PDB file of C-alpha atoms in Angstrom:
ATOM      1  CA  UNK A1242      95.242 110.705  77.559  1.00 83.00           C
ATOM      2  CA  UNK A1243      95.372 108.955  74.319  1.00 86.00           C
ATOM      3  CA  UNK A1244      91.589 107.260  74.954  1.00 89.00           C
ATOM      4  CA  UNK A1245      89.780 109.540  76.901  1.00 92.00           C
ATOM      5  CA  UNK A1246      91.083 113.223  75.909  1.00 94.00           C
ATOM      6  CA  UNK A1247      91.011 112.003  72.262  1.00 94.00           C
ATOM      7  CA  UNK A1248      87.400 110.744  72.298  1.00 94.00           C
ATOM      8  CA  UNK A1249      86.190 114.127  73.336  1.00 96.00           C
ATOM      9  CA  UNK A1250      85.535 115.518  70.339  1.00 96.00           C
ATOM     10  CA  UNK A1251      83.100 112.598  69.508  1.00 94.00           C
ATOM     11  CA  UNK A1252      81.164 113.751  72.463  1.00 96.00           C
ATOM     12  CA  UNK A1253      78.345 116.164  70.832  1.00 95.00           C
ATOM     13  CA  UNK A1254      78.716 118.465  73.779  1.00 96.00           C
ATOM     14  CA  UNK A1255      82.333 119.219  73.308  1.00 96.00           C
ATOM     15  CA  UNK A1256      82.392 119.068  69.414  1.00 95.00           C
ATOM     16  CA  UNK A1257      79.875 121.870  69.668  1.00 95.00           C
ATOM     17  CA  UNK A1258      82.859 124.122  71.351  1.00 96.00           C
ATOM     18  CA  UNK A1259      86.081 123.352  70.688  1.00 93.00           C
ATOM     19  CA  UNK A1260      87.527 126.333  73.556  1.00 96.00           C
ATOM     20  CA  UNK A1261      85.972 123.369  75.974  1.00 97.00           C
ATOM     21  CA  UNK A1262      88.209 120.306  74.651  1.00 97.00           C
ATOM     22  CA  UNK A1263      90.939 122.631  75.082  1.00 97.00           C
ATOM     23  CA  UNK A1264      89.815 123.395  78.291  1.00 97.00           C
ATOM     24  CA  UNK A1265      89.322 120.122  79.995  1.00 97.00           C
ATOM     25  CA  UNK A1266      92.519 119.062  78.136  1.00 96.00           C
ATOM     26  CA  UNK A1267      94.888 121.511  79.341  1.00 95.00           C
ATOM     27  CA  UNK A1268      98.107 121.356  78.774  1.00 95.00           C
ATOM     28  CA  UNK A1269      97.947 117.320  79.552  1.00 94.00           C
ATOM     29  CA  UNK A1270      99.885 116.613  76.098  1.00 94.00           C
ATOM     30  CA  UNK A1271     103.236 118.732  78.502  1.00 95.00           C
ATOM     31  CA  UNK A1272     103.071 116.767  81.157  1.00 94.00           C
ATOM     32  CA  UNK A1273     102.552 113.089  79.799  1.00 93.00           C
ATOM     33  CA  UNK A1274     106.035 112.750  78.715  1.00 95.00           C
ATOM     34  CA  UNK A1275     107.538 114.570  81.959  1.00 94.00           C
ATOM     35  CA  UNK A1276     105.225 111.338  83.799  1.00 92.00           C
ATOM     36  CA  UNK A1277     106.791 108.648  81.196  1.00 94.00           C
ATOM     37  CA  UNK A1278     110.314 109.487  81.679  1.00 95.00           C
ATOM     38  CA  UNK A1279     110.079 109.284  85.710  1.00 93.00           C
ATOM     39  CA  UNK A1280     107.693 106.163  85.232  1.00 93.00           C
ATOM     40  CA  UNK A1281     110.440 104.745  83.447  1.00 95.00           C
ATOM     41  CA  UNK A1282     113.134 105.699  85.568  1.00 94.00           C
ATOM     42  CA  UNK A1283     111.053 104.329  88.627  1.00 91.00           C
ATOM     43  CA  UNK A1284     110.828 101.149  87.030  1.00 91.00           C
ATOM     44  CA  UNK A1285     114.410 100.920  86.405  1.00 92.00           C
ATOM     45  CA  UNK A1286     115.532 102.286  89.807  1.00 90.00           C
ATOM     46  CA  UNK A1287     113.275  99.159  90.769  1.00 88.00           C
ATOM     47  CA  UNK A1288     114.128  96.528  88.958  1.00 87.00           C
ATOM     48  CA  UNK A1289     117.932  97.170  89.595  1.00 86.00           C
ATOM     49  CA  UNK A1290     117.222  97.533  93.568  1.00 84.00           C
ATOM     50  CA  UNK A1291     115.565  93.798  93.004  1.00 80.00           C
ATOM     51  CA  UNK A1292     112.292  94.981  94.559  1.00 82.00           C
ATOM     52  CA  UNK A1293     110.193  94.033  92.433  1.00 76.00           C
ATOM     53  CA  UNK A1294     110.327  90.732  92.787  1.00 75.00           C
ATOM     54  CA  UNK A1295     106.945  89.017  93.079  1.00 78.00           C
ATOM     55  CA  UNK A1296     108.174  85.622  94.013  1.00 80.00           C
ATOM     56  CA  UNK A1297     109.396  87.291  97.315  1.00 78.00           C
ATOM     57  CA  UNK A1298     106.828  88.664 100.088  1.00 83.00           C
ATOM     58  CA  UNK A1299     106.576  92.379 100.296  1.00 80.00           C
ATOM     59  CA  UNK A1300     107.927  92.535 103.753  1.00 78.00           C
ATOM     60  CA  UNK A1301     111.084  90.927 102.886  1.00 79.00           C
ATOM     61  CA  UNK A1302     111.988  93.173  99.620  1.00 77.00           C
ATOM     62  CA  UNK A1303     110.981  96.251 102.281  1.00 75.00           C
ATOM     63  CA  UNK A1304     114.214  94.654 104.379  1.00 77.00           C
ATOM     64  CA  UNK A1305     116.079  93.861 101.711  1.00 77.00           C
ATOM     65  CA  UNK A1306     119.299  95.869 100.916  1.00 75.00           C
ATOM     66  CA  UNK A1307     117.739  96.556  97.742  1.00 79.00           C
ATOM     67  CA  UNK A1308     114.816  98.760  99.648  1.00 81.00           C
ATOM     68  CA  UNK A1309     117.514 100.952 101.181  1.00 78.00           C
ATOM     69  CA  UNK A1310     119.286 101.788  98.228  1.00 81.00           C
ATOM     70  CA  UNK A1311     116.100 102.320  96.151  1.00 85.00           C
ATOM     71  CA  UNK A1312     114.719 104.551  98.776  1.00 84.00           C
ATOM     72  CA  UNK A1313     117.931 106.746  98.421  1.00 83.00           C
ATOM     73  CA  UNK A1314     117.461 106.729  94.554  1.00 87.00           C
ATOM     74  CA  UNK A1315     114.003 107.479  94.847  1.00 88.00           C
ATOM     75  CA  UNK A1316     114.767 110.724  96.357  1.00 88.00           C
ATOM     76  CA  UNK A1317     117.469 111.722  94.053  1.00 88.00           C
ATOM     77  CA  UNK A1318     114.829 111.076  91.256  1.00 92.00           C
ATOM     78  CA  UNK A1319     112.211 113.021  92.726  1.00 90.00           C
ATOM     79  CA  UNK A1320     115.217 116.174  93.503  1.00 89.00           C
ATOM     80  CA  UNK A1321     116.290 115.714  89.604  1.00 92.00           C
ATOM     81  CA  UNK A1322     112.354 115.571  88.542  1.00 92.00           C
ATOM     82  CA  UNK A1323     111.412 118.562  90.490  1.00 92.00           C
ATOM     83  CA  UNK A1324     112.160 121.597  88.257  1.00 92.00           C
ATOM     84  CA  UNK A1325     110.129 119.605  85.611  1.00 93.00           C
ATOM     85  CA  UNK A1326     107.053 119.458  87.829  1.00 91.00           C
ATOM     86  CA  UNK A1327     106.143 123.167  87.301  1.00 91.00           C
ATOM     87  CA  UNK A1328     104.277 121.710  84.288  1.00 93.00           C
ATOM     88  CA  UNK A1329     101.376 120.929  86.371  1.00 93.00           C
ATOM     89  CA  UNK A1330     101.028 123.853  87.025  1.00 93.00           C
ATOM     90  CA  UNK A1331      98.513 125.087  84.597  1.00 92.00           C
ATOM     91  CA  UNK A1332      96.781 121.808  84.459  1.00 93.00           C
ATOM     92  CA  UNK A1333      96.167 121.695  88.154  1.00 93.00           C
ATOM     93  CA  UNK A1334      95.609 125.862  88.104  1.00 93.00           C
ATOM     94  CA  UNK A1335      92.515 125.061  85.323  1.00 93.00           C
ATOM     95  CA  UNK A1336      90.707 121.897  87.251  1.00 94.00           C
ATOM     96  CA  UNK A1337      87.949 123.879  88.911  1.00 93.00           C
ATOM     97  CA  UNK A1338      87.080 124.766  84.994  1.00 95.00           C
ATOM     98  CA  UNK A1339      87.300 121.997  83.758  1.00 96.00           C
ATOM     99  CA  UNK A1340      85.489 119.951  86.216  1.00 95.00           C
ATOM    100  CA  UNK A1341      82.698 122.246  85.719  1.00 96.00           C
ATOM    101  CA  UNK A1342      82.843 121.361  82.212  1.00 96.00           C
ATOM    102  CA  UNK A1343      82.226 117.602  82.993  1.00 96.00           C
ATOM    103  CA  UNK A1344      79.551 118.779  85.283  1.00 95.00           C
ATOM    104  CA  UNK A1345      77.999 120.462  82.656  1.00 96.00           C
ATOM    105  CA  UNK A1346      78.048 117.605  80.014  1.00 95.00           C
ATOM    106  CA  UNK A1347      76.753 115.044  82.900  1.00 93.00           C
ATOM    107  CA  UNK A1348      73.554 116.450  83.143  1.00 93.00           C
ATOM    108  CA  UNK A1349      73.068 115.753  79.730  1.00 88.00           C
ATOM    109  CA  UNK A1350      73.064 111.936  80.180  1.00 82.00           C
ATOM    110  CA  UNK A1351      73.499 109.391  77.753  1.00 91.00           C
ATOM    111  CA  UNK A1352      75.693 110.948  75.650  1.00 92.00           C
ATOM    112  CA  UNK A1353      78.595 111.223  78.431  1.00 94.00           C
ATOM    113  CA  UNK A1354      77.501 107.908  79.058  1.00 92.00           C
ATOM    114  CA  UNK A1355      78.477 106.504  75.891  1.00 93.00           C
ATOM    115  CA  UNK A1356      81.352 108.019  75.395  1.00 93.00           C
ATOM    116  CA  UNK A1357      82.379 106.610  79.005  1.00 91.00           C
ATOM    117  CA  UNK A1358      81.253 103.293  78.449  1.00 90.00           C
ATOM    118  CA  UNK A1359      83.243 103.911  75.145  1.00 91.00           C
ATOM    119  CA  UNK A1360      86.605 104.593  76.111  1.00 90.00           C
ATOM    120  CA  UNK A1361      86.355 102.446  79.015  1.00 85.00           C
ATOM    121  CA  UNK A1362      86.281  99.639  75.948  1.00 86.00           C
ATOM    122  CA  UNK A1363      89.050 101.207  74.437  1.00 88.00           C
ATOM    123  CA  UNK A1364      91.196 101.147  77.616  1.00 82.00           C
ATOM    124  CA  UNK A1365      90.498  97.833  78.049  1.00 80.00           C
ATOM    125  CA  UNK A1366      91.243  96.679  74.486  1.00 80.00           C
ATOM    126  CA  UNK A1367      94.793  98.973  74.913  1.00 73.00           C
ATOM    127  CA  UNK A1368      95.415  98.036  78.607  1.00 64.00           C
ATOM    128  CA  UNK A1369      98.802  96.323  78.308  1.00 56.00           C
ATOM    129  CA  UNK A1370      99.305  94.737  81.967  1.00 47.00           C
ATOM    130  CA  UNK A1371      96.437  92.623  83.789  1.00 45.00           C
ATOM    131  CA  UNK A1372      96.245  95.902  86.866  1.00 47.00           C
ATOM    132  CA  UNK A1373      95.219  98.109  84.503  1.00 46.00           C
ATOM    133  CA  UNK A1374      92.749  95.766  83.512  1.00 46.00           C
ATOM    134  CA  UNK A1375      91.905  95.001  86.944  1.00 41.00           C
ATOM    135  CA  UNK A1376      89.792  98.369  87.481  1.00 57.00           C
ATOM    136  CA  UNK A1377      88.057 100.945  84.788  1.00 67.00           C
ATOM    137  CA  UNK A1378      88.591 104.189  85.788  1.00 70.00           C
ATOM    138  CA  UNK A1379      85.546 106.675  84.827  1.00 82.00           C
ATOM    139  CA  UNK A1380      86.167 110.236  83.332  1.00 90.00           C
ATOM    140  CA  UNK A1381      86.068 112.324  86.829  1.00 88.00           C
ATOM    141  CA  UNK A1382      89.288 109.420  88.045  1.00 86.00           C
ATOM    142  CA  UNK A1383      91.398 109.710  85.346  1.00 85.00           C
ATOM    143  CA  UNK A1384      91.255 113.458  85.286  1.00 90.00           C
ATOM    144  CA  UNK A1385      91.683 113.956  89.226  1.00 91.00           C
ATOM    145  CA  UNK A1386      95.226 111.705  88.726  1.00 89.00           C
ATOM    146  CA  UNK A1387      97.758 114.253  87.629  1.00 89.00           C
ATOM    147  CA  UNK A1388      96.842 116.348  90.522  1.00 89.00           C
ATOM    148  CA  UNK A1389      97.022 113.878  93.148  1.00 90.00           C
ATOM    149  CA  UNK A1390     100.090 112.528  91.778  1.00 88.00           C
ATOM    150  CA  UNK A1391     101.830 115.655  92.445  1.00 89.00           C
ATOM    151  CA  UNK A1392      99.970 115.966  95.943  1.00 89.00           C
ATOM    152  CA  UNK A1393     101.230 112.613  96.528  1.00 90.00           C
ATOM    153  CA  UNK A1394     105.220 112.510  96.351  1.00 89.00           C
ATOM    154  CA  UNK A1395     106.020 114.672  99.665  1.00 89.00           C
ATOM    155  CA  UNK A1396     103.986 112.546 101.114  1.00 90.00           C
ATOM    156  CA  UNK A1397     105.322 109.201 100.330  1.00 88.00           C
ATOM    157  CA  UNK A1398     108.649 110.695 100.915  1.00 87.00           C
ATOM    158  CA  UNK A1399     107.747 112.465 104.433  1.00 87.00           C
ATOM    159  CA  UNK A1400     107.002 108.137 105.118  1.00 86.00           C
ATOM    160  CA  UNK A1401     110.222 107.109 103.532  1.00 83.00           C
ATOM    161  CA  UNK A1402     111.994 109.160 105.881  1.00 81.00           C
ATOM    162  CA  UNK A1403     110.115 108.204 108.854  1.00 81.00           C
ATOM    163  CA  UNK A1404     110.393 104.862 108.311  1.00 76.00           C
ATOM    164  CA  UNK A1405     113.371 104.484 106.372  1.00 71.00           C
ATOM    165  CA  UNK A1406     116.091 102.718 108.052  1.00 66.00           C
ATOM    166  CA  UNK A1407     120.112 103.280 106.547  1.00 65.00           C
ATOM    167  CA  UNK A1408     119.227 106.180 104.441  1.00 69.00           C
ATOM    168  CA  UNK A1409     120.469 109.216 104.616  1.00 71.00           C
ATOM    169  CA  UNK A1410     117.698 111.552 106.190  1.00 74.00           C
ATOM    170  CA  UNK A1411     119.553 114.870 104.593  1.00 80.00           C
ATOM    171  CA  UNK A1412     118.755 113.387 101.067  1.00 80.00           C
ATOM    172  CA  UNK A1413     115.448 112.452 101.439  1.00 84.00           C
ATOM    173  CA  UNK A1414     115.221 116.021 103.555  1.00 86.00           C
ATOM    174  CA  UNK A1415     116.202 117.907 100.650  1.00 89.00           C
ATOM    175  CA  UNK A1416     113.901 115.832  97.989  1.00 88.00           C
ATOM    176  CA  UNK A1417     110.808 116.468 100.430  1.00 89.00           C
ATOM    177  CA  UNK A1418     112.042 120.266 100.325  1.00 91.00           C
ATOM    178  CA  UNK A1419     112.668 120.404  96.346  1.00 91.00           C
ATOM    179  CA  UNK A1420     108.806 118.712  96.054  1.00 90.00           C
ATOM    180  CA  UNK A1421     107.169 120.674  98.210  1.00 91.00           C
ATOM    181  CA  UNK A1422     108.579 123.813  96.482  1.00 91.00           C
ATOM    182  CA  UNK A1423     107.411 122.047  92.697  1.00 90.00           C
ATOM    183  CA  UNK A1424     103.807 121.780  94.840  1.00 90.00           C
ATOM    184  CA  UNK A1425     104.133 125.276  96.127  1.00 92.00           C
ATOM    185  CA  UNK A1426     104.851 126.592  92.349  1.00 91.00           C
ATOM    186  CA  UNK A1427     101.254 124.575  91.609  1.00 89.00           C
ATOM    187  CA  UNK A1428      99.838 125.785  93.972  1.00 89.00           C
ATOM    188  CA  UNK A1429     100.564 129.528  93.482  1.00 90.00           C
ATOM    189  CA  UNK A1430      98.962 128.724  89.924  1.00 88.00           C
ATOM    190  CA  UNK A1431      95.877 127.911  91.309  1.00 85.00           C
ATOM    191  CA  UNK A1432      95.082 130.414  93.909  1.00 88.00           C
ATOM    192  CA  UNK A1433      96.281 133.105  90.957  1.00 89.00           C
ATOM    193  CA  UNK A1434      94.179 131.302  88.155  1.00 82.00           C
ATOM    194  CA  UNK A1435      91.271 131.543  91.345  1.00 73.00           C
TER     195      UNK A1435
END
């Protein structure tokens, strides 16, 4: 958000049309902080489950008391984050347009190229841990992530509670519920917006 949706304007394309910025942007400036404060309440939930150990292999922190207890509060963060999701909603409902858009400015060559190869820099100069580093994401990925994300947590916790072991299945039942509902909202969005 802070590299690529605020080099747009340097792309002539865009700067030409200002309604198409604020297209392809969307309402992305809502939803980063809604993503920051479960990031960071993820990474807590993790670090105080002891999970995220890397001197320990993977399958032994997925045995590990820890992994029980974090799958628990992983499902009461999801429940709590829920409600909050229905910010997607207009992001998600506006993709089609907005992937047009990039379409659009693709076929026009070098200058999306330069601006990719541009903020692709930029991340890399900003990337603060050595994964991000690790791979450089092109326009079309980083704009596709919201809405996967959101596709994403039923699923992970439809696995959690098929594979969970000393969890309670009604919690996680009820978090799968509450997400699917958030997708549903989303979803509703889109097929409207369509």
């Amino acid at each position: 958000v802070h590299v690529f949706f605020a080099q747009l304007p340097t792309v002539p394309f865009f700067a030409e049309d200002p309604r198409r910025i604020d297209t392809v942007v969307r309402n992305s400036a809502a939803i980063l902080p809604v993503h920051k404060q479960f990031s960071q309440r993820l990474d807590t939930m993790v670090a105080a489950a002891g999970i995220a150990r890397t001197d320990v292999p993977e399958h032994q922190r997925a045995e590990s008391p820890g992994a029980s207890n974090a799958v628990a509060e992983l499902a009461w963060i999801l429940s709590e984050f829920a409600p909050q999701l229905e910010v997607y909603s207009d992001f998600c409902s506006r993709h089609k347009e907005a992937l047009g858009l990039i379409g659009a400015v693709e076929q026009r060559g070098t200058e999306w190229e330069t601006y990719q190869q541009r903020c692709g820099d930029l991340a890399s100069m900003n990337a603060s841990t050595d994964r991000t580093k690790a791979k450089r994401l092109l326009f079309r990925d980083f704009l596709i992530k919201p809405v996967q994300r959101l596709c994403l947590y039923p699923v992970v916790l439809d696995m959690l509670l098929r594979n969970a072991v000393d969890v309670e299945g009604t919690q996680l039942a009820e978090s799968i519920d509450k997400m699917r509902h958030a997708v549903e909202i989303v979803d509703d969005a889109s097929r409207k917006r369509d």
